[in-house]
């Protein structure tokens, strides 16, 4: 009975928040974006009370289900322009309002007693995101463009500073972790969350920031100070390389931030061999863009990074779960990336209007990527067959991508999906060897 009362109180509080913000909009006292962020922050504050009110994730999941159904009803009915105006008056397309209750329920399920991490993740979702958005809209001068739209350096810096505080203070007050370790965690996870916020669009940051930050904290919180410093050093070096070479590559702001997340994940889960393989791909991209005629240079969004990340990080995930040994997972990552770099070369050939995929050059690039796996081969009984199969598969995959990709002048918004699907197809036979 008490649980039902809590649920009713929370739903009433959320409804009241929506109504008050909507009144503010209709009376001209609040701008749409400001009202939306006030609701966002208020919802987060209410959700911070969940560990005190509920013991079972089932209850929170039920509450999230009710919230999603209610928000859908508001979104799809005339209520959208009345009590829903605080969420839906913003012109851009977003599913963030629907993902918010889902991410809170997921967080509560993941927490399982780790409520300091739950609190931190929720503060990043609400407070840091709100401060960053409001600072960017009011003080943003230095603009960068991402798949998510227009962002400002000032807004991202405000998000980073707030994220640092949201991580450091709860850890300092509720744990016995040393201060240097806390500061290192706050820097690394804060930078990660800032990258996700800058890169993610359509409200996806409402899911990716809290869940990604929770998992990252949960994974790193048990590491020693030296290990943490090494990890954050890797993160900062990757960021420095991507920013320093920004005039040499054609990645937009969102792609740079996504590449930072991807490369950091590869280095964290796969170590130096996987990091070296990623650097080979980046160097190849820079060389190609330097040789590209000026009138043919195009900007690349985060879509291409996602296409590379899905089939390659799949291997490292299998290693983390213990399905594969770490060395096997790293070798699989590198082999997948070797196929992808050849397909990227074939795609460039098609874009430039050449009559073939230049398979020999593509295979040579694959070999360069595979060289980063040398330190792993001694632990792999079937490494020769794995490498050979990778090079054999590279040929039909690259040729298929060349044929499948549209010519220059014919827009191809699904090119990244084609690359991803072919890479997953090539990964499957390799997976059978390891399993």
Tab-separated table of C-alpha atoms in Angstrom:
chain	number	residue	atom	x	y	z
A	1	UNK	CA	0.000	0.000	0.000
A	2	UNK	CA	2.821	2.389	0.900
A	3	UNK	CA	4.544	1.627	-2.419
A	4	UNK	CA	1.384	2.584	-4.315
A	5	UNK	CA	1.253	5.855	-2.386
A	6	UNK	CA	4.878	6.619	-3.306
A	7	UNK	CA	4.171	5.913	-6.974
A	8	UNK	CA	1.137	8.220	-6.929
A	9	UNK	CA	3.131	10.993	-5.206
A	10	UNK	CA	5.935	10.730	-7.760
A	11	UNK	CA	3.540	10.758	-10.718
A	12	UNK	CA	1.725	13.744	-9.207
A	13	UNK	CA	5.039	15.577	-8.689
A	14	UNK	CA	6.118	14.935	-12.279
A	15	UNK	CA	2.731	16.065	-13.602
A	16	UNK	CA	2.862	19.216	-11.491
A	17	UNK	CA	6.330	19.968	-12.812
A	18	UNK	CA	5.090	19.702	-16.403
A	19	UNK	CA	2.086	21.919	-15.705
A	20	UNK	CA	4.111	24.671	-13.982
A	21	UNK	CA	6.724	24.736	-16.744
A	22	UNK	CA	4.007	24.849	-19.416
A	23	UNK	CA	2.334	27.777	-17.651
A	24	UNK	CA	5.689	29.559	-17.661
A	25	UNK	CA	5.960	29.087	-21.432
A	26	UNK	CA	2.411	30.233	-22.204
A	27	UNK	CA	2.844	33.358	-20.057
A	28	UNK	CA	6.106	34.181	-21.795
A	29	UNK	CA	8.242	33.868	-18.677
A	30	UNK	CA	10.193	30.849	-19.879
A	31	UNK	CA	11.726	30.006	-23.225
A	32	UNK	CA	11.014	26.535	-24.573
A	33	UNK	CA	14.578	25.269	-24.064
A	34	UNK	CA	14.786	26.724	-20.544
A	35	UNK	CA	11.464	25.155	-19.539
A	36	UNK	CA	12.525	21.821	-20.977
A	37	UNK	CA	15.747	21.832	-18.969
A	38	UNK	CA	13.933	22.863	-15.778
A	39	UNK	CA	11.626	19.872	-16.202
A	40	UNK	CA	14.660	17.719	-16.977
A	41	UNK	CA	16.439	18.793	-13.775
A	42	UNK	CA	13.290	18.508	-11.670
A	43	UNK	CA	12.646	14.976	-12.869
A	44	UNK	CA	16.207	14.068	-11.939
A	45	UNK	CA	15.848	15.463	-8.416
A	46	UNK	CA	12.656	13.450	-7.923
A	47	UNK	CA	14.351	10.281	-9.191
A	48	UNK	CA	17.218	10.760	-6.718
A	49	UNK	CA	14.763	9.747	-3.996
A	50	UNK	CA	14.119	6.295	-5.484
A	51	UNK	CA	16.752	4.421	-3.394
A	52	UNK	CA	15.035	5.764	-0.265
A	53	UNK	CA	11.536	4.838	-1.412
A	54	UNK	CA	11.907	1.596	-3.344
A	55	UNK	CA	13.798	-1.634	-2.739
A	56	UNK	CA	12.890	-3.631	-5.830
A	57	UNK	CA	13.828	-2.685	-9.417
A	58	UNK	CA	10.456	-4.109	-10.474
A	59	UNK	CA	8.655	-1.187	-8.834
A	60	UNK	CA	10.854	1.347	-10.611
A	61	UNK	CA	10.382	-0.495	-13.910
A	62	UNK	CA	6.607	-0.308	-13.474
A	63	UNK	CA	6.876	3.398	-12.685
A	64	UNK	CA	9.036	3.916	-15.780
A	65	UNK	CA	6.483	2.067	-17.902
A	66	UNK	CA	3.689	4.313	-16.632
A	67	UNK	CA	5.836	7.394	-17.291
A	68	UNK	CA	6.666	6.340	-20.867
A	69	UNK	CA	3.008	5.545	-21.619
A	70	UNK	CA	1.927	8.908	-20.178
A	71	UNK	CA	4.554	10.825	-22.167
A	72	UNK	CA	3.508	9.045	-25.352
A	73	UNK	CA	-0.103	9.996	-24.663
A	74	UNK	CA	0.894	13.639	-24.211
A	75	UNK	CA	3.127	13.596	-27.309
A	76	UNK	CA	0.481	12.076	-29.609
A	77	UNK	CA	-2.588	14.030	-28.457
A	78	UNK	CA	-3.629	17.710	-28.236
A	79	UNK	CA	-2.085	17.715	-24.746
A	80	UNK	CA	1.215	18.250	-26.586
A	81	UNK	CA	0.446	21.959	-26.947
A	82	UNK	CA	-0.825	22.404	-23.382
A	83	UNK	CA	0.826	20.552	-20.498
A	84	UNK	CA	3.329	18.995	-22.911
A	85	UNK	CA	4.644	22.279	-24.261
A	86	UNK	CA	7.516	22.303	-21.763
A	87	UNK	CA	8.884	19.135	-23.390
A	88	UNK	CA	7.709	19.347	-26.984
A	89	UNK	CA	7.883	23.054	-27.835
A	90	UNK	CA	11.519	22.621	-28.920
A	91	UNK	CA	11.648	22.275	-32.707
A	92	UNK	CA	14.313	19.556	-33.000
A	93	UNK	CA	13.314	15.905	-33.112
A	94	UNK	CA	14.084	14.137	-29.841
A	95	UNK	CA	13.173	10.945	-28.038
A	96	UNK	CA	15.020	12.067	-24.927
A	97	UNK	CA	11.834	12.489	-22.899
A	98	UNK	CA	10.962	8.820	-23.505
A	99	UNK	CA	14.500	7.595	-22.839
A	100	UNK	CA	14.735	9.459	-19.521
A	101	UNK	CA	12.469	7.118	-17.475
A	102	UNK	CA	13.937	4.104	-19.262
A	103	UNK	CA	17.484	5.108	-18.325
A	104	UNK	CA	16.471	5.762	-14.691
A	105	UNK	CA	14.884	2.305	-14.427
A	106	UNK	CA	17.947	0.721	-16.047
A	107	UNK	CA	20.230	2.603	-13.669
A	108	UNK	CA	18.255	1.472	-10.631
A	109	UNK	CA	18.491	-2.141	-11.814
A	110	UNK	CA	22.234	-1.840	-12.414
A	111	UNK	CA	22.880	-0.137	-9.075
A	112	UNK	CA	21.978	-3.147	-6.898
A	113	UNK	CA	23.045	-1.296	-3.750
A	114	UNK	CA	25.694	0.901	-5.427
A	115	UNK	CA	23.612	3.998	-4.906
A	116	UNK	CA	26.554	6.404	-4.902
A	117	UNK	CA	27.128	5.448	-8.532
A	118	UNK	CA	23.372	5.711	-9.188
A	119	UNK	CA	23.398	9.234	-7.755
A	120	UNK	CA	26.421	10.285	-9.807
A	121	UNK	CA	24.988	8.940	-13.053
A	122	UNK	CA	21.666	10.667	-12.403
A	123	UNK	CA	23.377	13.969	-11.549
A	124	UNK	CA	25.270	13.785	-14.845
A	125	UNK	CA	22.010	13.135	-16.669
A	126	UNK	CA	20.189	16.043	-15.055
A	127	UNK	CA	22.414	18.701	-13.507
A	128	UNK	CA	25.445	18.572	-15.825
A	129	UNK	CA	23.304	18.327	-18.949
A	130	UNK	CA	21.092	21.204	-17.820
A	131	UNK	CA	23.990	23.510	-16.895
A	132	UNK	CA	25.766	22.715	-20.157
A	133	UNK	CA	22.679	23.421	-22.270
A	134	UNK	CA	21.808	26.680	-20.508
A	135	UNK	CA	25.414	27.922	-20.550
A	136	UNK	CA	25.723	27.061	-24.220
A	137	UNK	CA	22.507	28.847	-25.190
A	138	UNK	CA	23.410	31.987	-23.221
A	139	UNK	CA	27.185	32.265	-23.553
A	140	UNK	CA	27.995	30.045	-26.533
A	141	UNK	CA	30.258	31.844	-29.016
A	142	UNK	CA	32.646	29.201	-30.324
A	143	UNK	CA	30.410	26.864	-32.306
A	144	UNK	CA	31.156	23.364	-33.560
A	145	UNK	CA	28.862	21.090	-35.528
A	146	UNK	CA	28.033	17.488	-34.811
A	147	UNK	CA	25.511	14.876	-35.894
A	148	UNK	CA	23.448	16.140	-32.972
A	149	UNK	CA	23.360	19.663	-34.416
A	150	UNK	CA	25.053	22.862	-33.299
A	151	UNK	CA	27.084	22.801	-30.075
A	152	UNK	CA	29.281	25.364	-28.350
A	153	UNK	CA	32.674	25.002	-26.731
A	154	UNK	CA	31.434	27.083	-23.789
A	155	UNK	CA	28.486	24.742	-23.223
A	156	UNK	CA	30.719	21.672	-23.378
A	157	UNK	CA	33.172	23.215	-20.903
A	158	UNK	CA	30.302	24.048	-18.543
A	159	UNK	CA	29.100	20.448	-18.823
A	160	UNK	CA	32.618	19.151	-18.099
A	161	UNK	CA	33.080	21.380	-15.040
A	162	UNK	CA	29.670	20.423	-13.637
A	163	UNK	CA	30.282	16.744	-14.363
A	164	UNK	CA	33.581	16.919	-12.470
A	165	UNK	CA	31.788	18.290	-9.398
A	166	UNK	CA	28.907	15.788	-9.707
A	167	UNK	CA	31.395	12.914	-9.656
A	168	UNK	CA	33.979	14.163	-7.166
A	169	UNK	CA	31.721	15.341	-4.328
A	170	UNK	CA	29.574	12.165	-3.936
A	171	UNK	CA	32.678	9.954	-4.109
A	172	UNK	CA	34.478	12.102	-1.529
A	173	UNK	CA	31.527	12.168	0.884
A	174	UNK	CA	30.399	8.541	0.678
A	175	UNK	CA	33.486	6.418	-0.057
A	176	UNK	CA	36.955	5.792	1.355
A	177	UNK	CA	38.651	6.295	-2.007
A	178	UNK	CA	41.759	8.480	-1.879
A	179	UNK	CA	41.466	12.061	-3.108
A	180	UNK	CA	43.919	11.628	-6.042
A	181	UNK	CA	41.910	8.616	-7.239
A	182	UNK	CA	38.650	10.558	-6.923
A	183	UNK	CA	40.064	13.456	-8.948
A	184	UNK	CA	41.337	11.060	-11.610
A	185	UNK	CA	37.956	9.335	-11.832
A	186	UNK	CA	36.165	12.676	-12.023
A	187	UNK	CA	38.425	13.820	-14.869
A	188	UNK	CA	38.192	10.645	-16.935
A	189	UNK	CA	34.461	9.934	-16.518
A	190	UNK	CA	33.618	13.638	-16.835
A	191	UNK	CA	35.520	13.844	-20.109
A	192	UNK	CA	33.786	10.694	-21.340
A	193	UNK	CA	30.335	12.086	-20.471
A	194	UNK	CA	31.189	15.397	-22.164
A	195	UNK	CA	32.186	13.565	-25.331
A	196	UNK	CA	28.937	11.580	-25.322
A	197	UNK	CA	26.867	14.724	-24.715
A	198	UNK	CA	28.552	16.476	-27.617
A	199	UNK	CA	28.248	13.580	-30.035
A	200	UNK	CA	24.837	12.067	-29.265
A	201	UNK	CA	21.745	13.451	-30.946
A	202	UNK	CA	17.960	13.067	-30.857
A	203	UNK	CA	17.972	12.704	-27.068
A	204	UNK	CA	20.161	9.589	-27.066
A	205	UNK	CA	22.429	11.281	-24.516
A	206	UNK	CA	19.646	10.713	-21.959
A	207	UNK	CA	20.451	7.012	-22.200
A	208	UNK	CA	24.145	6.960	-23.119
A	209	UNK	CA	25.428	9.416	-20.497
A	210	UNK	CA	24.004	7.779	-17.341
A	211	UNK	CA	24.448	4.152	-18.401
A	212	UNK	CA	27.902	4.677	-19.914
A	213	UNK	CA	29.104	6.710	-16.927
A	214	UNK	CA	27.759	4.166	-14.425
A	215	UNK	CA	29.483	1.262	-16.193
A	216	UNK	CA	32.718	3.222	-16.576
A	217	UNK	CA	32.771	4.168	-12.886
A	218	UNK	CA	31.847	0.658	-11.804
A	219	UNK	CA	34.708	-0.738	-13.898
A	220	UNK	CA	37.376	1.804	-12.926
A	221	UNK	CA	36.579	2.356	-9.260
A	222	UNK	CA	38.464	-0.794	-8.221
A	223	UNK	CA	41.650	0.084	-10.126
A	224	UNK	CA	44.757	1.397	-8.409
A	225	UNK	CA	45.822	5.016	-8.677
A	226	UNK	CA	48.613	4.191	-11.127
A	227	UNK	CA	46.252	2.250	-13.400
A	228	UNK	CA	43.727	5.078	-13.362
A	229	UNK	CA	46.347	7.689	-14.188
A	230	UNK	CA	47.500	5.514	-17.092
A	231	UNK	CA	43.902	5.251	-18.372
A	232	UNK	CA	43.220	8.978	-18.182
A	233	UNK	CA	46.578	9.646	-19.844
A	234	UNK	CA	45.453	7.496	-22.761
A	235	UNK	CA	42.172	9.413	-22.944
A	236	UNK	CA	43.914	12.795	-22.930
A	237	UNK	CA	46.497	11.713	-25.512
A	238	UNK	CA	43.768	10.445	-27.861
A	239	UNK	CA	41.838	13.703	-27.453
A	240	UNK	CA	44.993	15.744	-28.070
A	241	UNK	CA	45.799	13.782	-31.238
A	242	UNK	CA	42.273	14.169	-32.635
A	243	UNK	CA	42.132	17.898	-31.858
A	244	UNK	CA	45.713	18.626	-32.988
A	245	UNK	CA	45.117	16.893	-36.328
A	246	UNK	CA	41.657	18.425	-36.857
A	247	UNK	CA	42.895	20.377	-39.894
A	248	UNK	CA	44.292	17.189	-41.403
A	249	UNK	CA	41.197	14.985	-41.121
A	250	UNK	CA	37.567	15.620	-42.130
A	251	UNK	CA	35.770	14.414	-39.001
A	252	UNK	CA	33.178	16.882	-37.746
A	253	UNK	CA	32.840	17.703	-34.051
A	254	UNK	CA	30.529	14.790	-33.323
A	255	UNK	CA	32.751	12.356	-35.197
A	256	UNK	CA	35.810	13.544	-33.244
A	257	UNK	CA	34.032	12.990	-29.930
A	258	UNK	CA	32.724	9.591	-31.063
A	259	UNK	CA	36.202	8.621	-32.259
A	260	UNK	CA	37.509	9.617	-28.821
A	261	UNK	CA	34.991	7.326	-27.100
A	262	UNK	CA	35.650	4.483	-29.537
A	263	UNK	CA	39.432	4.663	-29.349
A	264	UNK	CA	39.358	4.968	-25.557
A	265	UNK	CA	37.128	1.879	-25.356
A	266	UNK	CA	39.489	0.022	-27.694
A	267	UNK	CA	42.540	0.999	-25.632
A	268	UNK	CA	40.845	0.288	-22.286
A	269	UNK	CA	39.420	-3.100	-23.241
A	270	UNK	CA	41.964	-4.170	-25.851
A	271	UNK	CA	45.227	-2.590	-24.749
A	272	UNK	CA	48.097	-1.314	-26.881
A	273	UNK	CA	47.593	-3.674	-29.888
A	274	UNK	CA	44.042	-2.409	-30.462
A	275	UNK	CA	45.110	1.207	-29.950
A	276	UNK	CA	47.851	0.806	-32.583
A	277	UNK	CA	45.356	-0.693	-35.032
A	278	UNK	CA	43.076	2.330	-34.557
A	279	UNK	CA	45.980	4.704	-35.160
A	280	UNK	CA	46.764	2.972	-38.477
A	281	UNK	CA	43.185	3.650	-39.626
A	282	UNK	CA	43.427	7.315	-38.551
A	283	UNK	CA	46.777	7.785	-40.311
A	284	UNK	CA	45.383	6.217	-43.502
A	285	UNK	CA	42.432	8.632	-43.347
A	286	UNK	CA	44.716	11.653	-42.901
A	287	UNK	CA	46.947	10.621	-45.820
A	288	UNK	CA	43.932	10.103	-48.101
A	289	UNK	CA	42.462	13.498	-47.193
A	290	UNK	CA	45.788	15.240	-47.780
A	291	UNK	CA	45.872	13.816	-51.315
A	292	UNK	CA	42.182	14.462	-51.999
A	293	UNK	CA	41.409	17.298	-54.460
A	294	UNK	CA	40.083	20.282	-52.531
A	295	UNK	CA	36.713	20.330	-54.314
A	296	UNK	CA	36.081	16.670	-53.408
A	297	UNK	CA	36.717	16.911	-49.664
A	298	UNK	CA	33.604	16.132	-47.611
A	299	UNK	CA	32.953	16.157	-43.880
A	300	UNK	CA	32.451	12.838	-42.073
A	301	UNK	CA	29.894	12.439	-39.288
A	302	UNK	CA	29.847	10.057	-36.354
A	303	UNK	CA	27.968	7.518	-38.527
A	304	UNK	CA	31.210	6.206	-40.018
A	305	UNK	CA	32.764	5.802	-36.551
A	306	UNK	CA	29.692	3.883	-35.382
A	307	UNK	CA	29.949	1.628	-38.457
A	308	UNK	CA	33.529	0.786	-37.496
A	309	UNK	CA	32.803	0.466	-33.776
A	310	UNK	CA	29.933	-2.038	-33.868
A	311	UNK	CA	31.723	-5.021	-35.499
A	312	UNK	CA	35.067	-4.378	-33.802
A	313	UNK	CA	33.969	-3.652	-30.230
A	314	UNK	CA	31.805	-6.763	-30.440
A	315	UNK	CA	35.016	-8.777	-30.076
A	316	UNK	CA	36.228	-6.885	-27.024
A	317	UNK	CA	32.796	-7.273	-25.429
A	318	UNK	CA	33.081	-11.050	-25.843
A	319	UNK	CA	36.449	-10.841	-24.096
A	320	UNK	CA	35.048	-8.844	-21.180
A	321	UNK	CA	32.219	-11.371	-20.774
A	322	UNK	CA	34.722	-14.254	-20.691
A	323	UNK	CA	33.340	-15.895	-23.830
A	324	UNK	CA	36.744	-15.422	-25.479
A	325	UNK	CA	40.189	-15.031	-23.949
A	326	UNK	CA	41.488	-11.470	-23.918
A	327	UNK	CA	44.147	-12.244	-26.537
A	328	UNK	CA	41.581	-13.867	-28.841
A	329	UNK	CA	39.221	-10.908	-28.435
A	330	UNK	CA	42.015	-8.465	-29.249
A	331	UNK	CA	43.059	-10.458	-32.314
A	332	UNK	CA	39.437	-10.575	-33.496
A	333	UNK	CA	39.176	-6.796	-33.056
A	334	UNK	CA	42.300	-6.244	-35.136
A	335	UNK	CA	41.228	-8.694	-37.866
A	336	UNK	CA	37.853	-6.960	-38.165
A	337	UNK	CA	39.566	-3.583	-38.419
A	338	UNK	CA	41.893	-5.022	-41.085
A	339	UNK	CA	38.862	-5.909	-43.216
A	340	UNK	CA	37.304	-2.502	-42.618
A	341	UNK	CA	40.357	-0.482	-43.669
A	342	UNK	CA	40.400	-2.313	-47.006
A	343	UNK	CA	36.682	-1.638	-47.498
A	344	UNK	CA	37.246	2.035	-46.677
A	345	UNK	CA	39.913	2.141	-49.378
A	346	UNK	CA	37.504	0.520	-51.856
A	347	UNK	CA	34.882	3.118	-50.951
A	348	UNK	CA	37.374	5.915	-51.608
A	349	UNK	CA	38.135	4.403	-55.017
A	350	UNK	CA	34.418	4.428	-55.867
A	351	UNK	CA	34.051	8.009	-54.623
A	352	UNK	CA	36.931	9.165	-56.816
A	353	UNK	CA	35.435	7.440	-59.849
A	354	UNK	CA	38.101	4.788	-60.368
A	355	UNK	CA	37.121	1.630	-62.235
A	356	UNK	CA	38.224	-0.875	-59.591
A	357	UNK	CA	38.423	-1.349	-55.841
A	358	UNK	CA	42.252	-1.469	-55.964
A	359	UNK	CA	42.258	-4.716	-54.003
A	360	UNK	CA	46.049	-5.046	-53.828
A	361	UNK	CA	46.384	-1.704	-52.043
A	362	UNK	CA	43.473	-2.637	-49.799
A	363	UNK	CA	45.126	-5.902	-48.781
A	364	UNK	CA	48.383	-4.030	-48.109
A	365	UNK	CA	46.501	-1.723	-45.732
A	366	UNK	CA	44.975	-4.779	-44.046
A	367	UNK	CA	48.454	-6.194	-43.495
A	368	UNK	CA	49.556	-2.928	-41.854
A	369	UNK	CA	46.671	-3.190	-39.395
A	370	UNK	CA	47.405	-6.876	-38.760
A	371	UNK	CA	51.003	-6.028	-37.817
A	372	UNK	CA	49.650	-4.524	-34.589
A	373	UNK	CA	48.676	-8.065	-33.510
A	374	UNK	CA	52.242	-9.454	-33.493
A	375	UNK	CA	52.461	-9.513	-29.699
A	376	UNK	CA	49.277	-11.619	-29.521
A	377	UNK	CA	50.176	-14.390	-31.962
A	378	UNK	CA	52.275	-16.501	-29.604
A	379	UNK	CA	49.184	-17.250	-27.494
A	380	UNK	CA	47.022	-18.208	-30.491
A	381	UNK	CA	47.256	-21.793	-31.733
A	382	UNK	CA	45.317	-21.038	-34.923
A	383	UNK	CA	46.756	-17.602	-35.656
A	384	UNK	CA	47.993	-18.550	-39.140
A	385	UNK	CA	44.567	-19.694	-40.299
A	386	UNK	CA	42.981	-16.635	-38.667
A	387	UNK	CA	45.270	-14.180	-40.459
A	388	UNK	CA	44.959	-16.061	-43.756
A	389	UNK	CA	41.159	-16.169	-43.539
A	390	UNK	CA	41.094	-12.445	-42.747
A	391	UNK	CA	43.077	-11.609	-45.877
A	392	UNK	CA	40.993	-13.963	-48.023
A	393	UNK	CA	37.708	-12.486	-46.770
A	394	UNK	CA	39.022	-8.966	-47.321
A	395	UNK	CA	38.900	-9.456	-51.107
A	396	UNK	CA	35.166	-10.213	-51.597
A	397	UNK	CA	34.166	-7.800	-48.829
A	398	UNK	CA	36.084	-4.894	-50.380
A	399	UNK	CA	34.809	-5.697	-53.866
A	400	UNK	CA	31.238	-5.960	-52.572
A	401	UNK	CA	31.492	-2.612	-50.806
A	402	UNK	CA	32.888	-1.040	-53.973
A	403	UNK	CA	29.920	-2.337	-55.991
A	404	UNK	CA	27.348	-1.563	-53.281
A	405	UNK	CA	28.476	1.995	-52.565
A	406	UNK	CA	26.956	4.680	-54.759
A	407	UNK	CA	29.046	6.859	-57.057
A	408	UNK	CA	30.002	10.428	-56.251
A	409	UNK	CA	27.099	12.779	-56.878
A	410	UNK	CA	24.539	10.152	-55.934
A	411	UNK	CA	23.757	10.697	-52.224
A	412	UNK	CA	24.185	7.530	-50.193
A	413	UNK	CA	22.996	8.097	-46.604
A	414	UNK	CA	23.266	4.372	-45.840
A	415	UNK	CA	26.929	3.924	-46.827
A	416	UNK	CA	27.926	3.487	-43.185
A	417	UNK	CA	25.271	0.823	-42.651
A	418	UNK	CA	26.543	-1.095	-45.687
A	419	UNK	CA	30.085	-0.965	-44.294
A	420	UNK	CA	28.891	-2.166	-40.890
A	421	UNK	CA	26.843	-5.056	-42.296
A	422	UNK	CA	29.686	-6.291	-44.506
A	423	UNK	CA	32.125	-6.099	-41.586
A	424	UNK	CA	29.744	-8.118	-39.409
A	425	UNK	CA	29.393	-10.636	-42.233
A	426	UNK	CA	33.180	-10.972	-42.451
A	427	UNK	CA	33.480	-11.265	-38.685
A	428	UNK	CA	31.199	-14.312	-38.472
A	429	UNK	CA	33.604	-16.920	-39.985
A	430	UNK	CA	36.410	-15.641	-37.737
A	431	UNK	CA	34.194	-16.010	-34.699
A	432	UNK	CA	33.604	-19.664	-35.566
A	433	UNK	CA	37.371	-20.279	-35.423
A	434	UNK	CA	37.688	-18.835	-31.918
A	435	UNK	CA	34.584	-20.520	-30.547
